[in-house]
Short mmCIF file of C-alpha atoms and ligand atoms in Angstrom, two decimals:
data_model
loop_
_atom_site.label_atom_id
_atom_site.label_comp_id
_atom_site.label_asym_id
_atom_site.label_seq_id
_atom_site.Cartn_x
_atom_site.Cartn_y
_atom_site.Cartn_z
CA MET A 1 18.12 -3.92 16.27
CA SER A 2 18.55 -0.76 14.16
CA LEU A 3 15.83 -0.50 11.54
CA GLN A 4 15.69 1.92 8.63
CA LEU A 5 12.70 1.89 6.33
CA TYR A 6 13.51 3.18 2.87
CA GLN A 7 10.48 4.57 1.13
CA PHE A 8 9.20 7.19 -1.30
CA PRO A 9 8.95 10.79 -0.12
CA ARG A 10 5.80 11.64 1.74
CA THR A 11 3.52 13.72 -0.47
CA GLY A 12 0.42 14.32 1.62
CA ARG A 13 -1.52 13.49 4.72
CA LEU A 14 -0.80 9.73 4.64
CA PRO A 15 2.62 8.50 5.84
CA ASN A 16 3.10 7.12 2.32
CA ASP A 17 1.18 7.13 -0.95
CA SER A 18 2.81 3.83 -1.93
CA PRO A 19 0.55 1.06 -0.54
CA PHE A 20 3.53 -1.28 -0.12
CA CYS A 21 5.49 1.36 1.83
CA LEU A 22 2.45 2.14 3.98
CA LYS A 23 2.04 -1.59 4.63
CA ALA A 24 5.63 -1.91 5.90
CA GLU A 25 5.38 1.17 8.12
CA THR A 26 1.98 0.10 9.48
CA TYR A 27 3.48 -3.28 10.41
CA LEU A 28 6.34 -1.56 12.26
CA ARG A 29 3.81 0.56 14.16
CA LEU A 30 1.65 -2.48 14.99
CA VAL A 31 4.57 -4.34 16.54
CA GLY A 32 5.97 -1.21 18.19
CA LEU A 33 9.55 -1.62 16.97
CA PRO A 34 11.57 1.60 16.80
CA TYR A 35 12.63 2.56 13.28
CA GLU A 36 13.59 5.54 11.21
CA THR A 37 12.33 6.34 7.74
CA VAL A 38 14.70 7.18 4.91
CA THR A 39 13.43 8.86 1.75
CA ALA A 40 15.02 7.18 -1.24
CA PRO A 41 14.54 6.56 -4.97
CA PRO A 42 13.60 2.96 -5.87
CA PHE A 43 16.94 2.21 -7.58
CA LYS A 44 18.54 2.17 -4.10
CA SER A 45 16.79 -1.15 -3.53
CA PRO A 46 18.18 -4.38 -5.07
CA THR A 47 14.77 -5.08 -6.65
CA GLY A 48 14.35 -1.53 -7.99
CA LYS A 49 11.20 -1.20 -5.88
CA LEU A 50 10.34 0.23 -2.48
CA PRO A 51 9.97 -0.31 0.42
CA MET A 52 13.29 -1.73 1.59
CA LEU A 53 14.27 -2.33 5.20
CA VAL A 54 17.86 -2.09 6.36
CA ASP A 55 18.37 -4.09 9.55
CA GLU A 56 21.85 -3.24 10.81
CA ARG A 57 23.66 -3.69 7.45
CA ARG A 58 21.29 -6.23 5.90
CA LYS A 59 19.09 -4.98 3.05
CA ILE A 60 15.62 -6.50 2.87
CA PRO A 61 13.63 -5.35 -0.14
CA ASP A 62 9.90 -6.21 -0.53
CA SER A 63 7.18 -5.52 2.02
CA SER A 64 6.33 -9.20 2.51
CA ALA A 65 9.99 -10.12 3.02
CA ILE A 66 10.22 -7.28 5.55
CA VAL A 67 7.20 -8.59 7.47
CA ALA A 68 8.51 -12.18 7.33
CA HIS A 69 11.95 -11.06 8.56
CA LEU A 70 10.51 -9.15 11.52
CA GLU A 71 7.97 -11.84 12.38
CA ALA A 72 10.85 -14.35 12.55
CA GLN A 73 12.82 -12.00 14.82
CA LEU A 74 9.82 -11.48 17.11
CA GLY A 75 9.28 -15.23 17.62
CA PRO A 76 6.46 -15.77 20.13
CA ARG A 77 5.66 -12.03 20.06
CA ALA A 78 5.07 -12.12 16.30
CA LEU A 79 1.68 -10.77 15.21
CA ASP A 80 0.76 -14.03 13.50
CA ALA A 81 2.23 -16.39 16.12
CA GLY A 82 -1.08 -17.84 17.26
CA LEU A 83 -2.91 -18.08 13.93
CA SER A 84 -4.59 -21.30 12.83
CA ALA A 85 -3.90 -22.84 9.41
CA THR A 86 -7.26 -21.50 8.19
CA GLN A 87 -6.48 -17.98 9.37
CA ARG A 88 -3.10 -18.15 7.64
CA ALA A 89 -4.82 -19.23 4.43
CA GLN A 90 -7.32 -16.35 4.76
CA SER A 91 -4.45 -13.88 5.23
CA HIS A 92 -2.69 -15.27 2.21
CA LEU A 93 -5.74 -14.91 -0.02
CA ILE A 94 -6.57 -11.40 1.19
CA GLN A 95 -2.97 -10.36 0.60
CA ARG A 96 -2.92 -11.78 -2.93
CA THR A 97 -6.20 -10.04 -3.77
CA VAL A 98 -5.07 -6.62 -2.67
CA GLU A 99 -1.45 -6.83 -3.84
CA GLU A 100 -1.89 -8.63 -7.14
CA HIS A 101 -5.25 -7.22 -8.25
CA LEU A 102 -6.63 -4.26 -6.31
CA TYR A 103 -3.17 -2.63 -6.50
CA TRP A 104 -3.26 -2.64 -10.29
CA SER A 105 -6.68 -0.97 -10.33
CA LEU A 106 -5.42 1.76 -8.01
CA LEU A 107 -2.27 2.14 -10.11
CA TRP A 108 -4.34 2.46 -13.29
CA LEU A 109 -6.69 5.01 -11.74
CA ARG A 110 -3.80 7.10 -10.41
CA TRP A 111 -1.43 6.95 -13.34
CA ILE A 112 -3.40 6.22 -16.50
CA ASP A 113 -6.94 7.54 -15.96
CA THR A 114 -6.91 11.19 -17.08
CA ALA A 115 -8.45 12.71 -13.93
CA GLY A 116 -6.30 10.59 -11.61
CA TRP A 117 -3.13 11.38 -13.53
CA ARG A 118 -3.63 15.15 -13.12
CA ALA A 119 -3.72 14.72 -9.33
CA THR A 120 -0.85 12.19 -9.32
CA ARG A 121 1.39 14.41 -11.45
CA THR A 122 0.88 17.32 -9.07
CA ALA A 123 1.38 15.21 -5.93
CA PHE A 124 4.44 13.28 -7.10
CA PHE A 125 6.15 15.74 -9.44
CA GLY A 126 4.70 19.12 -8.39
CA SER A 127 7.96 20.26 -6.82
CA ILE A 128 9.85 19.84 -10.15
CA PRO A 129 9.79 22.81 -12.60
CA PRO A 130 7.10 22.40 -15.33
CA GLY A 131 9.45 21.37 -18.22
CA PRO A 132 11.21 18.42 -16.53
CA ARG A 133 8.01 17.68 -14.57
CA HIS A 134 6.19 16.79 -17.78
CA LEU A 135 9.18 14.90 -19.16
CA ILE A 136 9.95 12.82 -16.05
CA GLY A 137 6.29 12.33 -15.20
CA GLY A 138 5.53 11.26 -18.76
CA LEU A 139 8.41 8.76 -18.83
CA ILE A 140 7.37 7.12 -15.58
CA ARG A 141 3.73 7.15 -16.67
CA ARG A 142 4.66 5.27 -19.85
CA LYS A 143 6.54 2.65 -17.79
CA VAL A 144 3.55 2.23 -15.46
CA ALA A 145 1.22 1.88 -18.47
CA ARG A 146 3.51 -0.81 -19.93
CA ASP A 147 3.63 -2.68 -16.61
CA ALA A 148 -0.16 -2.46 -16.20
CA ARG A 149 -0.75 -3.81 -19.72
CA GLY A 150 1.74 -6.59 -18.97
CA HIS A 151 -0.26 -7.49 -15.87
CA GLY A 152 -3.37 -7.55 -18.05
CA LEU A 153 -5.83 -5.37 -16.12
CA ALA A 154 -5.06 -2.27 -18.20
CA LEU A 155 -6.21 -4.10 -21.33
CA HIS A 156 -9.80 -3.64 -20.08
CA SER A 157 -12.10 -0.61 -20.22
CA ARG A 158 -12.26 1.92 -17.38
CA ALA A 159 -15.73 0.62 -16.47
CA GLU A 160 -14.46 -2.96 -16.26
CA ILE A 161 -11.44 -1.95 -14.16
CA LEU A 162 -13.74 -0.12 -11.74
CA HIS A 163 -16.14 -3.07 -11.69
CA ARG A 164 -13.35 -5.53 -10.82
CA ALA A 165 -11.91 -3.23 -8.15
CA THR A 166 -15.40 -2.86 -6.67
CA GLN A 167 -15.68 -6.67 -6.49
CA ASP A 168 -12.43 -6.71 -4.46
CA LEU A 169 -13.71 -4.02 -2.09
CA ALA A 170 -17.06 -5.80 -1.68
CA ALA A 171 -15.24 -9.04 -0.82
CA LEU A 172 -13.01 -7.26 1.71
CA SER A 173 -16.04 -5.59 3.27
CA ALA A 174 -17.87 -8.93 3.53
CA LEU A 175 -14.84 -10.65 5.10
CA LEU A 176 -14.32 -7.87 7.61
CA GLY A 177 -18.01 -7.80 8.56
CA GLU A 178 -18.52 -6.46 12.08
CA GLN A 179 -15.02 -7.39 13.28
CA ASP A 180 -12.53 -4.73 14.33
CA TYR A 181 -9.71 -6.36 12.35
CA PHE A 182 -9.61 -8.86 9.50
CA LEU A 183 -8.98 -11.86 11.73
CA GLY A 184 -10.94 -10.80 14.79
CA ALA A 185 -10.61 -8.47 17.74
CA GLU A 186 -6.85 -7.89 17.49
CA PRO A 187 -4.68 -6.84 14.53
CA HIS A 188 -2.40 -9.27 12.71
CA ALA A 189 0.09 -8.89 9.87
CA ILE A 190 -2.72 -8.96 7.29
CA ASP A 191 -4.06 -5.72 8.77
CA ALA A 192 -0.83 -3.95 7.84
CA THR A 193 -1.38 -5.12 4.26
CA ALA A 194 -5.07 -4.26 4.23
CA TYR A 195 -4.48 -0.79 5.65
CA GLY A 196 -1.60 -0.15 3.24
CA PHE A 197 -4.08 -0.50 0.39
CA LEU A 198 -7.40 0.60 1.91
CA GLY A 199 -5.70 3.60 3.53
CA ASN A 200 -4.28 4.55 0.15
CA ILE A 201 -7.72 4.32 -1.41
CA LEU A 202 -9.71 6.03 1.35
CA ASP A 203 -7.33 8.25 3.33
CA SER A 204 -4.87 9.54 0.74
CA ASP A 205 -5.02 13.12 -0.52
CA LEU A 206 -4.64 11.47 -3.92
CA ARG A 207 -8.29 10.68 -4.58
CA THR A 208 -9.40 8.50 -7.46
CA ALA A 209 -12.71 7.16 -8.73
CA LEU A 210 -12.18 4.30 -6.27
CA THR A 211 -12.22 6.61 -3.24
CA ASP A 212 -15.98 7.28 -3.49
CA ILE A 213 -16.74 3.63 -4.22
CA ALA A 214 -14.77 2.49 -1.15
CA ALA A 215 -16.44 5.20 0.95
CA SER A 216 -19.80 3.46 0.41
CA TYR A 217 -18.55 0.50 2.51
CA SER A 218 -19.03 1.88 6.01
CA ASN A 219 -17.10 -0.93 7.72
CA LEU A 220 -14.04 -0.29 5.51
CA VAL A 221 -14.20 3.42 6.35
CA ALA A 222 -14.47 2.64 10.09
CA TYR A 223 -11.62 0.12 9.74
CA CYS A 224 -9.30 2.72 8.23
CA ARG A 225 -10.20 5.16 11.00
CA ARG A 226 -9.46 2.44 13.61
CA MET A 227 -6.13 1.51 12.00
CA GLN A 228 -5.08 5.12 11.68
CA ARG A 229 -5.93 5.86 15.33
CA ARG A 230 -4.00 2.76 16.46
CA CYS A 231 -0.94 3.03 14.21
CA PHE A 232 -0.63 6.70 13.30
CA PRO A 233 -2.40 8.59 16.11
CA GLU A 234 -0.45 11.72 15.16
CA LEU A 235 -2.61 11.93 12.00
CA SER A 236 -5.99 11.79 13.74
N1 GSH B 301 6.28 -6.82 -4.05
C1 GSH B 301 6.80 -5.52 -3.70
C2 GSH B 301 6.13 -4.46 -4.55
C3 GSH B 301 6.69 -3.08 -4.29
C4 GSH B 301 6.26 -2.08 -5.36
O1 GSH B 301 5.63 -2.43 -6.37
N2 GSH B 301 6.64 -0.82 -5.14
C5 GSH B 301 6.36 0.19 -6.11
C6 GSH B 301 5.70 1.41 -5.47
S1 GSH B 301 4.09 1.06 -4.85
C7 GSH B 301 7.70 0.67 -6.69
O2 GSH B 301 8.68 0.78 -6.00
N3 GSH B 301 7.72 0.99 -7.98
C8 GSH B 301 8.87 1.54 -8.62
C9 GSH B 301 9.06 0.99 -10.00
O3 GSH B 301 8.37 0.02 -10.39
O4 GSH B 301 9.94 1.54 -10.68
C10 GSH B 301 6.59 -5.29 -2.20
O5 GSH B 301 5.75 -5.96 -1.59
O6 GSH B 301 7.30 -4.45 -1.63
#
């Protein structure tokens, strides 16, 4: 099996500031499969989004499709092989919450919120000369704003967006409780997803208003530290 993970360029301390890319790489680390990362623009992927996995010659865009593909290959060694129907349902609901809701809050705070945008522009476009930096950054920012309004969350006030994101974090903290991982003492595929997003909120150099809110949940902070030590020990 030759695996190449196509993702955005690394911009800081975290392996990737895209939560979906970090999810895919965290999964690969959890299962211990060898892979190489390839820095690529999103148009290289058939969906126009990253991450994308190339397994031999086969292109697999979408982090969930990547996880499903590798879980199928791993068979009895798959991370979720022994899960009950209830645990699978819990994973599904956690995943939907972070990918379809919490993600949009983080996106809004990074790209649209004035303070977040200053940091995002520097992190993502800082290596481009100032003229084109403002042009390219502005164009992508307008697309993100359009997407976020289309989703619906960006139609609300900043306070409401923060409130809803805080509800997601509170729910994640309550579900995790005193456990080491979301489904118990050992990590499963949902932990790759959870760390992709929580790591991007808590551990990224790109801080937003959500970073301090998440930092008040001590079990989420400890969880990120645990995941980082387990999956990316070179960062600790
Ligand atoms: N459902 C996809 C979502 C991937 C996604 O939204 N990636 C974003 C970066 S976090 C992207 O590539 N955006 C580029 C664009 O929309 O042009 C997955 O799970 O991989």
